[in-house]
mmCIF file of C-alpha atoms in Angstrom:
data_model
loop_
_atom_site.group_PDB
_atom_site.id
_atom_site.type_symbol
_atom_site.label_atom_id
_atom_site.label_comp_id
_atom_site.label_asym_id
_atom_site.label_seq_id
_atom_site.Cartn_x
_atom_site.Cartn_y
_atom_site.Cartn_z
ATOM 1 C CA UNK E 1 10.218 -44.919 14.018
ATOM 2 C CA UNK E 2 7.584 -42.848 15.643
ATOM 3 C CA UNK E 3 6.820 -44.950 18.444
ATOM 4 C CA UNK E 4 10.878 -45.069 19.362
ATOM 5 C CA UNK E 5 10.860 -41.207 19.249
ATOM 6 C CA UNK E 6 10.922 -39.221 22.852
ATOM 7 C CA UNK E 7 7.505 -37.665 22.539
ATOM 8 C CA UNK E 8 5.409 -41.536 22.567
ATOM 9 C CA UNK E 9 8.278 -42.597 25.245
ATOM 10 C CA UNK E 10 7.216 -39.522 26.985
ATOM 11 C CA UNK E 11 3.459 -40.429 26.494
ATOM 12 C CA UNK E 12 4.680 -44.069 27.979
ATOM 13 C CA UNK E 13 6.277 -42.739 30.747
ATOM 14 C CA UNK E 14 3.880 -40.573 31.882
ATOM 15 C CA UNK E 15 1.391 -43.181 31.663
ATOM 16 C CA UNK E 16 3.773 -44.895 34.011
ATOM 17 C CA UNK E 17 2.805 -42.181 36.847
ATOM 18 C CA UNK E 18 -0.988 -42.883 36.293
ATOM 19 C CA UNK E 19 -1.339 -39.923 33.593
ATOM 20 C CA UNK E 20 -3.006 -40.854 30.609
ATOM 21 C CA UNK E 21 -2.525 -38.306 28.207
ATOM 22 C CA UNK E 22 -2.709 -38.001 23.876
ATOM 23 C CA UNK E 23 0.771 -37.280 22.475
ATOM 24 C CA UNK E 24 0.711 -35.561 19.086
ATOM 25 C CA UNK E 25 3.932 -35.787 17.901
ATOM 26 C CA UNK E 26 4.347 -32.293 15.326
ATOM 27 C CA UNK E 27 8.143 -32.594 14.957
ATOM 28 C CA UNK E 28 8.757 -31.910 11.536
ATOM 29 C CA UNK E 29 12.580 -33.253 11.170
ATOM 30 C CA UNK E 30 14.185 -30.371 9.462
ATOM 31 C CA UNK E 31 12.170 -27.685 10.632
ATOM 32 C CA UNK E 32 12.387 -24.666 11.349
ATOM 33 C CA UNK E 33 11.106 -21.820 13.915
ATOM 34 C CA UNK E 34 9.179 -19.941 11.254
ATOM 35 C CA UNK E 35 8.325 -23.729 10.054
ATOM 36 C CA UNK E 36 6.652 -24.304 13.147
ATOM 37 C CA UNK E 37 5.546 -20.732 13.498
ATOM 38 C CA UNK E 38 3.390 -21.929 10.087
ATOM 39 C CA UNK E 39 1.535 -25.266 11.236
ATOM 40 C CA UNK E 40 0.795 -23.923 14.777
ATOM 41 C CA UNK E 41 -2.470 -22.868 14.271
ATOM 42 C CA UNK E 42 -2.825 -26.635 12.420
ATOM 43 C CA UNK E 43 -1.720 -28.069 15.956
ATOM 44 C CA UNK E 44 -3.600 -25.911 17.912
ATOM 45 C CA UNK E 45 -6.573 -26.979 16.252
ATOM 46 C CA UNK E 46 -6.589 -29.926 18.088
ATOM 47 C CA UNK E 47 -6.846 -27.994 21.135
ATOM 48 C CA UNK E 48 -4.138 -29.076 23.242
ATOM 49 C CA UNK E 49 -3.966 -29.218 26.794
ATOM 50 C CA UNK E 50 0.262 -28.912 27.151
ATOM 51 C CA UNK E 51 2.430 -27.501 24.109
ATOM 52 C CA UNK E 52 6.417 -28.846 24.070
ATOM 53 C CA UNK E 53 7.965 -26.149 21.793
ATOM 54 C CA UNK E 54 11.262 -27.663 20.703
ATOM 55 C CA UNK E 55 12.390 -25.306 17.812
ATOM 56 C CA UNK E 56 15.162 -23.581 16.770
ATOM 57 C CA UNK E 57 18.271 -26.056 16.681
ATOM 58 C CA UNK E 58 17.354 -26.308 12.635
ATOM 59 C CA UNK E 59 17.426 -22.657 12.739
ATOM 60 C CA UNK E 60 20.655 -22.172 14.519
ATOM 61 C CA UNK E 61 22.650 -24.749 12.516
ATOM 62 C CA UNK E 62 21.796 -22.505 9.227
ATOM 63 C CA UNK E 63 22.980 -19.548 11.124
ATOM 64 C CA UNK E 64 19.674 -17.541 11.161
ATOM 65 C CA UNK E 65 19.665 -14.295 13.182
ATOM 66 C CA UNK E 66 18.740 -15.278 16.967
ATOM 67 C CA UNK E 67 16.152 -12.570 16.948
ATOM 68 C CA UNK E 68 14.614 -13.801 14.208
ATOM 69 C CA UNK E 69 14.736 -17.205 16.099
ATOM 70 C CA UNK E 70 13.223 -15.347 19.286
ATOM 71 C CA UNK E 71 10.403 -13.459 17.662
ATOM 72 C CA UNK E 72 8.872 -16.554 16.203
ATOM 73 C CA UNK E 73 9.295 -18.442 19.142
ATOM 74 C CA UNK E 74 7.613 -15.744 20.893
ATOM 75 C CA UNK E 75 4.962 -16.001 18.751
ATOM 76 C CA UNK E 76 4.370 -19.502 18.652
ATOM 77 C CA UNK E 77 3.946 -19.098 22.717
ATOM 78 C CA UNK E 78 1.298 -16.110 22.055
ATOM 79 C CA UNK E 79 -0.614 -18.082 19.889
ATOM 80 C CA UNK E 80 -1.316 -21.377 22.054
ATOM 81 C CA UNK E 81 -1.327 -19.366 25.226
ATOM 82 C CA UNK E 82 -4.235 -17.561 23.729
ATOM 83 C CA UNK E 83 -5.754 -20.941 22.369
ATOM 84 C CA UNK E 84 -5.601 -22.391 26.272
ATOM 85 C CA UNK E 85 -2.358 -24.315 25.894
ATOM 86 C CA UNK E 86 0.177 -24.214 28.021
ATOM 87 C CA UNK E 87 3.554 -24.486 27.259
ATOM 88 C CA UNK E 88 6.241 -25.974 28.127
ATOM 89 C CA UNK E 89 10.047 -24.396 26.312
ATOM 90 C CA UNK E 90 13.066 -27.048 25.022
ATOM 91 C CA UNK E 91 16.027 -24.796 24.858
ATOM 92 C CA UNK E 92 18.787 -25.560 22.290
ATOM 93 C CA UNK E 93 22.751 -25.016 21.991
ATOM 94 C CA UNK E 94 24.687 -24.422 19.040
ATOM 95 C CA UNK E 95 28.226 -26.709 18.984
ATOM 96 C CA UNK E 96 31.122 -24.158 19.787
ATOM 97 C CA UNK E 97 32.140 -23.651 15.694
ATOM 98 C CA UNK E 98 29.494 -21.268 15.338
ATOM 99 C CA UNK E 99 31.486 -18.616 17.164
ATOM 100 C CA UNK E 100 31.289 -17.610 20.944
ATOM 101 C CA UNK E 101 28.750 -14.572 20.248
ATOM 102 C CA UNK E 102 26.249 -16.804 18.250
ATOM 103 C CA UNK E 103 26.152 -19.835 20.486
ATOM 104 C CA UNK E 104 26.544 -17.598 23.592
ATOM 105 C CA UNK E 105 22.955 -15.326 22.278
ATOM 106 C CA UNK E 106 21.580 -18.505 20.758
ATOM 107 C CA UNK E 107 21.271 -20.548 24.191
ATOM 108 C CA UNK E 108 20.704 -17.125 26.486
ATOM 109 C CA UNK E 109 17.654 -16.944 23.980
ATOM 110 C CA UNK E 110 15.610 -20.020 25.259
ATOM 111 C CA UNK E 111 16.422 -18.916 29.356
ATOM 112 C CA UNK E 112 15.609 -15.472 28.657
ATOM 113 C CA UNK E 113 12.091 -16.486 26.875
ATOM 114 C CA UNK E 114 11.340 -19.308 29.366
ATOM 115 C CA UNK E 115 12.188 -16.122 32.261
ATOM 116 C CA UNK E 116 10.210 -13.330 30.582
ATOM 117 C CA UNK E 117 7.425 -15.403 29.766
ATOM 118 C CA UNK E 118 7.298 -17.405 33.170
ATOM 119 C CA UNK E 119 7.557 -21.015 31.113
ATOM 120 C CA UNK E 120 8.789 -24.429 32.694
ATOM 121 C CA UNK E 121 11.888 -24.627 30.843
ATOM 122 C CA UNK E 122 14.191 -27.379 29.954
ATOM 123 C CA UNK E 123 17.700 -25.843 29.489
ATOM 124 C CA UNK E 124 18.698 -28.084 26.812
ATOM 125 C CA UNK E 125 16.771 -30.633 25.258
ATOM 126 C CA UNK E 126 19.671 -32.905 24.451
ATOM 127 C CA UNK E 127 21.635 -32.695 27.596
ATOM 128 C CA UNK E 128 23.894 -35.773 28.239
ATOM 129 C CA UNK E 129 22.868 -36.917 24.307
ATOM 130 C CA UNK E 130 24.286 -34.340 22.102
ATOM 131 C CA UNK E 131 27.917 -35.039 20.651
ATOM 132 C CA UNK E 132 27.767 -38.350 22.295
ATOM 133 C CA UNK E 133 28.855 -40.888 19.257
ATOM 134 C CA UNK E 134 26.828 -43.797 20.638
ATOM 135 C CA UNK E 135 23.731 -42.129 21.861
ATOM 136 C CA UNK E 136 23.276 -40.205 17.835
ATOM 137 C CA UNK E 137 22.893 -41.456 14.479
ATOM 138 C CA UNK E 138 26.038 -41.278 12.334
ATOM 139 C CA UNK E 139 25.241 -37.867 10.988
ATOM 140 C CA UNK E 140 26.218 -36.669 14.444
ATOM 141 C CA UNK E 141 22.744 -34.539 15.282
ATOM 142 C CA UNK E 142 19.708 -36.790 15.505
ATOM 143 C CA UNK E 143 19.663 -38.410 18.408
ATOM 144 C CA UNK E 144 19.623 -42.857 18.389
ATOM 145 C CA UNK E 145 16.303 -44.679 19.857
ATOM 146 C CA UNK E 146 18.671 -44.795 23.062
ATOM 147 C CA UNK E 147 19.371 -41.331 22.606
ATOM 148 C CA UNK E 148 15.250 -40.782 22.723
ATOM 149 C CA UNK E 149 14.475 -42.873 25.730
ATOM 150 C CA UNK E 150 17.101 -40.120 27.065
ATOM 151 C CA UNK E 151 15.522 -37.460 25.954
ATOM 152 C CA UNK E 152 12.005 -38.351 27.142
ATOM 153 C CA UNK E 153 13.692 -39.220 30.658
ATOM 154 C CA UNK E 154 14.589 -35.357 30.691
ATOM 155 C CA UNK E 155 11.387 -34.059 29.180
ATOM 156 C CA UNK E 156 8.308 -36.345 31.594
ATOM 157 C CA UNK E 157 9.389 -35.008 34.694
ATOM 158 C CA UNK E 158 8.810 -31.604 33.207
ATOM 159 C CA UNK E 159 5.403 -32.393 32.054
ATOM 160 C CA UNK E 160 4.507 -34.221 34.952
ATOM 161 C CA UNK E 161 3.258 -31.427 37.468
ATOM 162 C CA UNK E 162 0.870 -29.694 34.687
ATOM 163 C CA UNK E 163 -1.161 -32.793 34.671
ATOM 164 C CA UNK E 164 -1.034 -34.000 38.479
ATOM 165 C CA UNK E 165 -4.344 -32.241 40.106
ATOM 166 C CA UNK E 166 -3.150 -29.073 42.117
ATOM 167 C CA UNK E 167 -3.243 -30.465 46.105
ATOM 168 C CA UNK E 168 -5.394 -28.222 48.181
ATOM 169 C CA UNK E 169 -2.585 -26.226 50.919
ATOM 170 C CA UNK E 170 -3.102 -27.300 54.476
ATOM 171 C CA UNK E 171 -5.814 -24.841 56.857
ATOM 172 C CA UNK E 172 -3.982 -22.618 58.975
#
């Protein structure tokens, strides 16, 4: 359920730490970069402060060229960056059966984005969750409610320092 998934456990936990914030949750399960590419100007509509982009696994897994993957991504960072978001990058890994050139480009995409475009960056959004039987539903990809309080355990600490007030540096 939606309140079991990482991004309310990430509202929760950052609520924890004294920071009250609104979590829209726009996962889509299924989609796609150029999915999300399509509803961000939806999202951004709401005017958000912070912008998790977590897209592309969906992509990967169908084996969609990683520059196509890149260019939207890029894209959706353009877009909120100019609507006053920032943002905040997931990166994603492709299981080894893809081939050693596609999953090697495929995760290299998310550092060199986060890099070029000066993001925080979380190098992989299911670290210590993916291919772990008891942390993922049986299909083997989407992640258990355990699984999400993982996940949101990665992702708070991320988030935390864009919405802690900036402290003033000491007078020299």
């Amino acid at each position: 359920g939606e309140e079991a998934a990482y991004p309310a456990l990430v509202g929760r936990l950052l609520a924890q730490r004294g920071v009250a914030v609104q979590i829209v949750n726009a996962g889509v399960s299924g989609d796609t970069s150029a999915g999300g590419l399509a509803r961000v100007d939806w999202l951004l509509s709401l005017r958000p402060e912070v912008m998790v982009v977590a897209l592309g696994a969906n992509d990967g897994l169908r084996g969609q060229p990683v520059a196509a993957i890149e260019a939207n991504l890029r894209e959706i960072v353009r877009r909120a960056r100019a609507a006053g978001a920032r943002v905040v990058l997931a990166g994603m890994k492709m299981p080894p059966n893809y081939g050693p050139d596609y999953t090697r480009d495929f995760a290299a995409l998310y550092a060199r984005l986060a890099r070029e475009l000066d993001l925080p960056f979380i190098p992989f959004l299911l670290e210590g969750v993916a291919a772990d039987p008891a942390l993922n539903q049986p299909d083997g990809l989407h992640p258990t409610a355990e699984g999400q309080r993982r996940i949101a355990e990665l992702v708070a600490p991320v988030l935390l320092p864009l919405f802690e007030p900036a402290t003033p540096s000491a007078e020299r």
